[in-house]
Structures are given as structure tokens and as C-alpha cells.
Short mmCIF file of C-alpha atoms in Angstrom, two decimals:
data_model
loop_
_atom_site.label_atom_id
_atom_site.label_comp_id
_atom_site.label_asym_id
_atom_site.label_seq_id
_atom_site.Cartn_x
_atom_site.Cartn_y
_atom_site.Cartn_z
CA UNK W 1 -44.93 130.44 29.38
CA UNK W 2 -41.43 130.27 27.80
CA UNK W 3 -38.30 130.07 28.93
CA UNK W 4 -34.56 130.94 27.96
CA UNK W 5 -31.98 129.59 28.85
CA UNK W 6 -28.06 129.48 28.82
CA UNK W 7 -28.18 132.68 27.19
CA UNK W 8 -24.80 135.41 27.29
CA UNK W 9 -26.08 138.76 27.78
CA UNK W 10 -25.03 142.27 26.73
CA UNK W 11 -21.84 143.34 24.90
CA UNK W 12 -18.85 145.41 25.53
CA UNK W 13 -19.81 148.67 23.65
CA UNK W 14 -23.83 148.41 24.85
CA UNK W 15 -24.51 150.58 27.60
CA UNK W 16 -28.23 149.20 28.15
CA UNK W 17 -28.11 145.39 28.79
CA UNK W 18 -30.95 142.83 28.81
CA UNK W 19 -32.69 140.52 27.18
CA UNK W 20 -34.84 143.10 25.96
CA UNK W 21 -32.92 146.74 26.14
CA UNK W 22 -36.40 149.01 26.41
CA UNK W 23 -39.96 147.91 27.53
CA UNK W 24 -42.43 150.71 25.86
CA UNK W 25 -45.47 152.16 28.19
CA UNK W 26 -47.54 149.60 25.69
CA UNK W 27 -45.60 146.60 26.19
CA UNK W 28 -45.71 143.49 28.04
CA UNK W 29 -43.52 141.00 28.79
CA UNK W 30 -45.66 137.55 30.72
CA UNK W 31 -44.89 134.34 31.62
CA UNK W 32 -41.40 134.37 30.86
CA UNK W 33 -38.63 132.32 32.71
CA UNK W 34 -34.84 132.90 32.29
CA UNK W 35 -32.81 130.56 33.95
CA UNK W 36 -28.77 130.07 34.12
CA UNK W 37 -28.15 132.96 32.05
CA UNK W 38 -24.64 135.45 32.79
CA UNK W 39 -23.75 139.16 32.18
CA UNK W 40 -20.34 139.46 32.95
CA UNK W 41 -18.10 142.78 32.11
CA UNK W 42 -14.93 142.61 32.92
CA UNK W 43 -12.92 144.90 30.65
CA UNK W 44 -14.79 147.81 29.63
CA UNK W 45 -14.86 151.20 31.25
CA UNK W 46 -18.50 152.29 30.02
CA UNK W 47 -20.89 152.46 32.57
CA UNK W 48 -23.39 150.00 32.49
CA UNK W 49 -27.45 149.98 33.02
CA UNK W 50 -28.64 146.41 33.28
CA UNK W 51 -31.53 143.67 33.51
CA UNK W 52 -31.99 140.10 33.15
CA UNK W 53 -35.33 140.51 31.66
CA UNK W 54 -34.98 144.56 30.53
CA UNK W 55 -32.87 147.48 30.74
CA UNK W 56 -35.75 149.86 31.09
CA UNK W 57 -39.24 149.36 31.56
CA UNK W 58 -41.97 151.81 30.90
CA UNK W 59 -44.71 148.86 30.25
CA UNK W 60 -45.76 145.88 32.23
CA UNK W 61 -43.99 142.47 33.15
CA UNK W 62 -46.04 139.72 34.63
CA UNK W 63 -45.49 136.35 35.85
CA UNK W 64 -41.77 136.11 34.87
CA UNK W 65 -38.85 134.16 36.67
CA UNK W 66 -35.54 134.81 36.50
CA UNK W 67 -33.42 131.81 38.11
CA UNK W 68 -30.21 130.61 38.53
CA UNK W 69 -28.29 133.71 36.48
CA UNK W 70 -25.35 135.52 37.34
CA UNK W 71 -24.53 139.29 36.85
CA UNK W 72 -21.27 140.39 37.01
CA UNK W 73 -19.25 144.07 36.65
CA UNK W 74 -15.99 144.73 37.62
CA UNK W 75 -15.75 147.98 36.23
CA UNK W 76 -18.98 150.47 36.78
CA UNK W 77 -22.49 149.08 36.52
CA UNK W 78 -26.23 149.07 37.32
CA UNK W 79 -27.82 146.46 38.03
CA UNK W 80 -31.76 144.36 39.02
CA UNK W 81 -32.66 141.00 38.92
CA UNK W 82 -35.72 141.80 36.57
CA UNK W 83 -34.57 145.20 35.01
CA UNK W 84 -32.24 147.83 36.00
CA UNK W 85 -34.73 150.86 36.27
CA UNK W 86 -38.23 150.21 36.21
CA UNK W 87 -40.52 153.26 35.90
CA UNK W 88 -43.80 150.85 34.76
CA UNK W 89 -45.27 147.77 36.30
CA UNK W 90 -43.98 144.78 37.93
CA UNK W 91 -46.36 142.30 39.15
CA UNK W 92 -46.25 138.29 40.15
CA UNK W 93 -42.39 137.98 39.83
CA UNK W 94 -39.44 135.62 41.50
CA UNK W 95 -35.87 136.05 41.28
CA UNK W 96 -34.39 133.76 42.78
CA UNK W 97 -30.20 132.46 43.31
CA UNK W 98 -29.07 135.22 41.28
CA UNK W 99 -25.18 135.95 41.94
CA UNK W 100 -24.45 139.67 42.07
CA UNK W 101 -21.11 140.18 41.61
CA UNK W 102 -18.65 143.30 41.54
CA UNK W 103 -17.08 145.55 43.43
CA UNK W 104 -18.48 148.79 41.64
CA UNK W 105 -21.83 147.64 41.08
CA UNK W 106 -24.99 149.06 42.81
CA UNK W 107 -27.89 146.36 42.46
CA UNK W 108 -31.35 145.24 43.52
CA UNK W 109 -32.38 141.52 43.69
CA UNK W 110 -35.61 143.26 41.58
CA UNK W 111 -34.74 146.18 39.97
CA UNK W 112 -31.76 148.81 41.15
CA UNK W 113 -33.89 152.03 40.59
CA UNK W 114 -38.08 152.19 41.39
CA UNK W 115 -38.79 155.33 39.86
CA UNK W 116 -41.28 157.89 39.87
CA UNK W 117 -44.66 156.20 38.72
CA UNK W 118 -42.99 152.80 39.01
CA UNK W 119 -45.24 150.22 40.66
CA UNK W 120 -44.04 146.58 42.03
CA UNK W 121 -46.33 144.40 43.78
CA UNK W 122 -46.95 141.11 44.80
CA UNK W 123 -42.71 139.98 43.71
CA UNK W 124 -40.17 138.29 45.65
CA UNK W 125 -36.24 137.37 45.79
CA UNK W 126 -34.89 134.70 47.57
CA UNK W 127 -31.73 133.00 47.84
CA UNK W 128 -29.62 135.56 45.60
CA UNK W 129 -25.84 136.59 47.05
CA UNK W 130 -24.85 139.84 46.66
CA UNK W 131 -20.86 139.28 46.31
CA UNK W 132 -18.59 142.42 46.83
CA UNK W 133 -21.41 144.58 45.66
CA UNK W 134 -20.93 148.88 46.43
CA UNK W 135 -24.32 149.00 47.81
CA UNK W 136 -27.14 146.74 47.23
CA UNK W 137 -31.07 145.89 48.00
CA UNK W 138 -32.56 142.86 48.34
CA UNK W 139 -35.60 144.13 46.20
CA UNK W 140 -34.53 147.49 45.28
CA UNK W 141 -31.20 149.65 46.03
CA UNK W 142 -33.73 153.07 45.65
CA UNK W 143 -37.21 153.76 45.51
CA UNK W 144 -37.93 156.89 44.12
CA UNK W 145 -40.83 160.08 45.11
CA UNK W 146 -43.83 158.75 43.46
CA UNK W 147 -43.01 155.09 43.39
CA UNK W 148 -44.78 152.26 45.08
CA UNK W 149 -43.66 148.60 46.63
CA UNK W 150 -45.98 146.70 47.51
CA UNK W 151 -46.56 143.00 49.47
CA UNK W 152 -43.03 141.93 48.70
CA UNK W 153 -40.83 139.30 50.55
CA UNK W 154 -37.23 138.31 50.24
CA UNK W 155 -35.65 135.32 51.84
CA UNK W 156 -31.95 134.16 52.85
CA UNK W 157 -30.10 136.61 51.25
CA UNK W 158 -26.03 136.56 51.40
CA UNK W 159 -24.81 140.15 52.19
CA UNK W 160 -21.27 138.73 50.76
CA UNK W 161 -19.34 141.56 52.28
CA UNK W 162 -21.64 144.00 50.35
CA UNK W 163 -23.78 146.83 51.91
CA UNK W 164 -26.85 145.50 51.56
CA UNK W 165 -29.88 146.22 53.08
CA UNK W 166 -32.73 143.35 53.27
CA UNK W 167 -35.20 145.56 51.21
CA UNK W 168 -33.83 148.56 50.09
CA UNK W 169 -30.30 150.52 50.00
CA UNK W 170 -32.30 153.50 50.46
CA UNK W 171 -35.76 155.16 49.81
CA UNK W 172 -35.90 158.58 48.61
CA UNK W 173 -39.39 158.86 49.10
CA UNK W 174 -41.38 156.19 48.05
CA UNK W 175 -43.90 154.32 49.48
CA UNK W 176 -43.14 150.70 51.11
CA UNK W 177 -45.92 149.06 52.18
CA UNK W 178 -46.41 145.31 53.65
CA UNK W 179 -42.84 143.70 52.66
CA UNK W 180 -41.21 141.23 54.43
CA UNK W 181 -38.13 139.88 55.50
CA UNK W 182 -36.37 137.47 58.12
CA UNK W 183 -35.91 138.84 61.33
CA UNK W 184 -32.57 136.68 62.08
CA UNK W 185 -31.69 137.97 58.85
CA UNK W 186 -28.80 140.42 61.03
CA UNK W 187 -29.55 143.36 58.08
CA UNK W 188 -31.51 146.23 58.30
CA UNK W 189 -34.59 146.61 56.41
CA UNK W 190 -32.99 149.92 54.04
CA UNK W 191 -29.11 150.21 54.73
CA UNK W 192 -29.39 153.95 54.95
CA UNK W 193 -31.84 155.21 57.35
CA UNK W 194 -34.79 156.58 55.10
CA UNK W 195 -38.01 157.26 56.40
CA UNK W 196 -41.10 155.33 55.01
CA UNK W 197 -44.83 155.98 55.56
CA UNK W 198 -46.10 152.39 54.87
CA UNK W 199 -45.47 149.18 56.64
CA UNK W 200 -42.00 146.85 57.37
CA UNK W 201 -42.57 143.41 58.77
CA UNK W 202 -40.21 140.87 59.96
CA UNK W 203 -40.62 136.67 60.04
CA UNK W 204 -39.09 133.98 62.24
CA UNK W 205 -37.81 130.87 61.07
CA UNK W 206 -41.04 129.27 60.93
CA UNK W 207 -42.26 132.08 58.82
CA UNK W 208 -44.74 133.66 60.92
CA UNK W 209 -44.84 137.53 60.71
CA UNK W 210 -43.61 138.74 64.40
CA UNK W 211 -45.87 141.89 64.90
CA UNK W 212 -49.49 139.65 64.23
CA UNK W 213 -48.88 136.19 64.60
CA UNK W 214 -50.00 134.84 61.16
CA UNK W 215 -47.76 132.51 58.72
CA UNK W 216 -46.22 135.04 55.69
CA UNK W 217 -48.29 133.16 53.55
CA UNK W 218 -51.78 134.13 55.12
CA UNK W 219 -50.46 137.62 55.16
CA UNK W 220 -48.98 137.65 51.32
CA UNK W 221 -52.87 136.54 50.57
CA UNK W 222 -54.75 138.32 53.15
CA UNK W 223 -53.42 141.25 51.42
CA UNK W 224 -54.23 140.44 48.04
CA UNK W 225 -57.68 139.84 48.93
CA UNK W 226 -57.92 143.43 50.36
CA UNK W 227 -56.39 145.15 47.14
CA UNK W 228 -56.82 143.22 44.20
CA UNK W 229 -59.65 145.48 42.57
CA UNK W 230 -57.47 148.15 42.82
CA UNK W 231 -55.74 146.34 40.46
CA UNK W 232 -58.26 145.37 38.20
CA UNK W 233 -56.22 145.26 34.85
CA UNK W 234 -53.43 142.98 36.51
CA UNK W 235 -54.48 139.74 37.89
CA UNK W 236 -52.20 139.60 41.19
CA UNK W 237 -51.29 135.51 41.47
CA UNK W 238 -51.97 133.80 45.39
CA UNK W 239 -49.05 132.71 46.91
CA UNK W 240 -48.61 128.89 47.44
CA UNK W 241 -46.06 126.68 49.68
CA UNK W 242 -42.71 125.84 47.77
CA UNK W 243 -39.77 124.07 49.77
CA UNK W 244 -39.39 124.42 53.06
CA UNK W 245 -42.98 126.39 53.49
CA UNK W 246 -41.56 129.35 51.70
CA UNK W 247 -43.86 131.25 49.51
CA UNK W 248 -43.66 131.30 45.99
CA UNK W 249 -45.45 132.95 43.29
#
């Protein structure tokens, strides 16, 4: 893959801010790392939409990293790890010790919005700090009707005085289904009550899921085993060990 780096994104008078400001229904962004790269808006007024990766998607991102970046909006802003709204396909991806900073920011260690028709599997966030945020998500702040999230983990996140819920803000109807997070964690798994149809799974610190018993790794694979023709067009990746037996794409 490639990888960027060091790079200042977005400008004053740009609403839409990313490295890429629209993904089209036929693109695809793969293999793509971004590492120590900032956003920061601290003057202007304009209400911002933003993404390390992509403002919107429509298409498909694969296999990309985004590491080490920091995303900060004083004023009014939008904001995801990967892209702000995402309304295509996300699939294989790791954000991981991104700052979110601002006190009138809403933000998603993924994405802030899941919309209707968008679909994010087999992704994870660990490490990030959500600093003074409004509200905040550890994957997503909403998941829209329509909208799917699926096999997903996040790992020591820092609530930083934000609302953050380990998952999700909220969920305003979509589906949630096998995602993970730390049980000693002391956050919720969606900040704001929401009801969800699919199935929320806590860890321990030795990162074995509580309700069955088997390490989050088996579990991240068993589950890829069990769906992966359903997703015939999009290779989804195995998990492997990283540090400290977390799970990494």
C-alpha cells in the first residue's frame, strides 16, 4: 500500500475536509495508511464535515490505516476517523491514537454518521482520546435506519471529559451486530439508550469475550468464517495478534 504522511488537512473556507473530499459509488480507496497527519480549525465559524481519509463516501475503502493524526474544531464540526459520513462500504480498517479534540465537535473513532445503505465490517479503533468532544462514539456517534455494523472492536478509549459512548453515541435504527468492547471500560456501549436488534459483547482484560468464553480473536474470525460469502466482492482480512494480544487487522 501507500502511505501519507505529515500532511495539513482542510482549509478555512472548505466545508468538506479530507484527504479526498467525495468517494463516488464507483470508487475505491485500498491499502492506504495516513499517519501523523492534523485538521485543526480554530478560527472559522463554518460548520465543518470531516475525514482523515474522506469527507463522504458513496464507494468502497479497504484495508486503510489511519494512525497517529489529530482532529481538532473549536468552533462547529463533524467529524470520523476514516470519513465523516459514510453511506458506502468500509471494510478491513484501523484507526488507531487519533486525538479528537473540541468542544463543539460530534465524532466517531470510524466515521460520525453510518447512513442509510452504509455498511462497516470487520474495522476497529483503539487507543484514540476523545478530548472535550460534545458527544462522541468510539466507532460511530449514529447509525442510521438501513445501515449495518458489523464484527467491530474498539479498545482503551479515553472518554476525556467527552460523552462518549464505547460504540456508538446513539443508533437510530441500525443494525449492530457482534462488536466488541472492554467491559472495565466504565462506558456504556451507545451513550443514549437506543435499542438494537443484533448483538453487544463485552471483553476482560485478557480479552476473552464474557458471555462465551472464547479469546476476541477466535470470535473476530469465527465470525468471518460464517459470513464471508456474503461478502463475496470484498475479501474480509483475519485478524492476527498485535501488542499485548490485541487484534489487529
Amino acid at each position: 500500500g501507500y502511505t501519507i504522511s505529515g500532511l495539513q488537512i482542510g482549509l478555512d473556507n472548505t466545508t468538506y475536509n479530507g484527504i479526498f473530499t467525495y468517494v463516488q459509488a464507483n470508487g475505491r480507496i485500498e491499502n492506504l495508511n495516513v499517519e501523523n497527519c492534523t485538521y485543526v480549525n480554530t478560527t472559522s465559524n463554518q460548520t465543518k464535515f470531516i475525514g482523515m481519509i474522506a469527507a463522504l463516501n458513496h464507494g468502497t475503502i479497504v484495508g486503510c490505516n489511519v494512525k497517529s493524526c489529530r482532529i481538532e474544531d473549536r468552533k462547529s464540526g463533524y467529524a470520523g476517523g476514516i470519513v465523516c459520513n459514510n453511506l458506502g462500504y468500509i471494510f478491513n480498517c484501523l484507526v488507531d491514537n487519533v486525538q479528537f479534540i473540541g468542544n463543539a465537535m460530534y465524532s466517531g473513532g470510524l466515521c460520525y454518521g453510518n447512513e442509510r445503505d452504509g455498511e462497516i465490517v470487520n474495522c476497529s479503533v483503539a487507543q484514540c482520546h476523545f478530548i472535550e468532544n460534545a458527544k462522541s462514539g468510539g466507532l460511530c456517534y449514529n447509525v442510521a435506519g438501513g445501515s449495518n455494523l458489523l464484527n467491530c472492536y474498539v479498545y482503551s478509549l479515553d472518554a476525556g471529559n467527552s460523552a462518549l459512548g464505547a460504540l456508538l453515541y446513539q443508533n437510530r435504527g441500525g443494525l449492530i451486530d457482534y462488536c466488541y468492547y472492554q467491559e472495565d471500560s466504565n462506558l456504556k456501549a451507545m451513550y443514549s439508550n437506543s435499542y438494537n436488534e443484533g448483538k453487544i459483547y463485552t471483553y476482560d482484560s485478557n480479552f476473552t469475550v464474557i458471555d462465551t468464553g472464547e479469546s476476541l480473536l477466535d470470535a473476530l474470525n469465527a465470525w468471518i468464517e460464517d459470513n464471508q460469502e456474503k461478502h463475496p466482492d470484498y475479501p474480509l482480512w483475519r485478524w492476527q495478534a498485535g501488542d499485548g494480544n490485541i487484534p489487529f487487522v
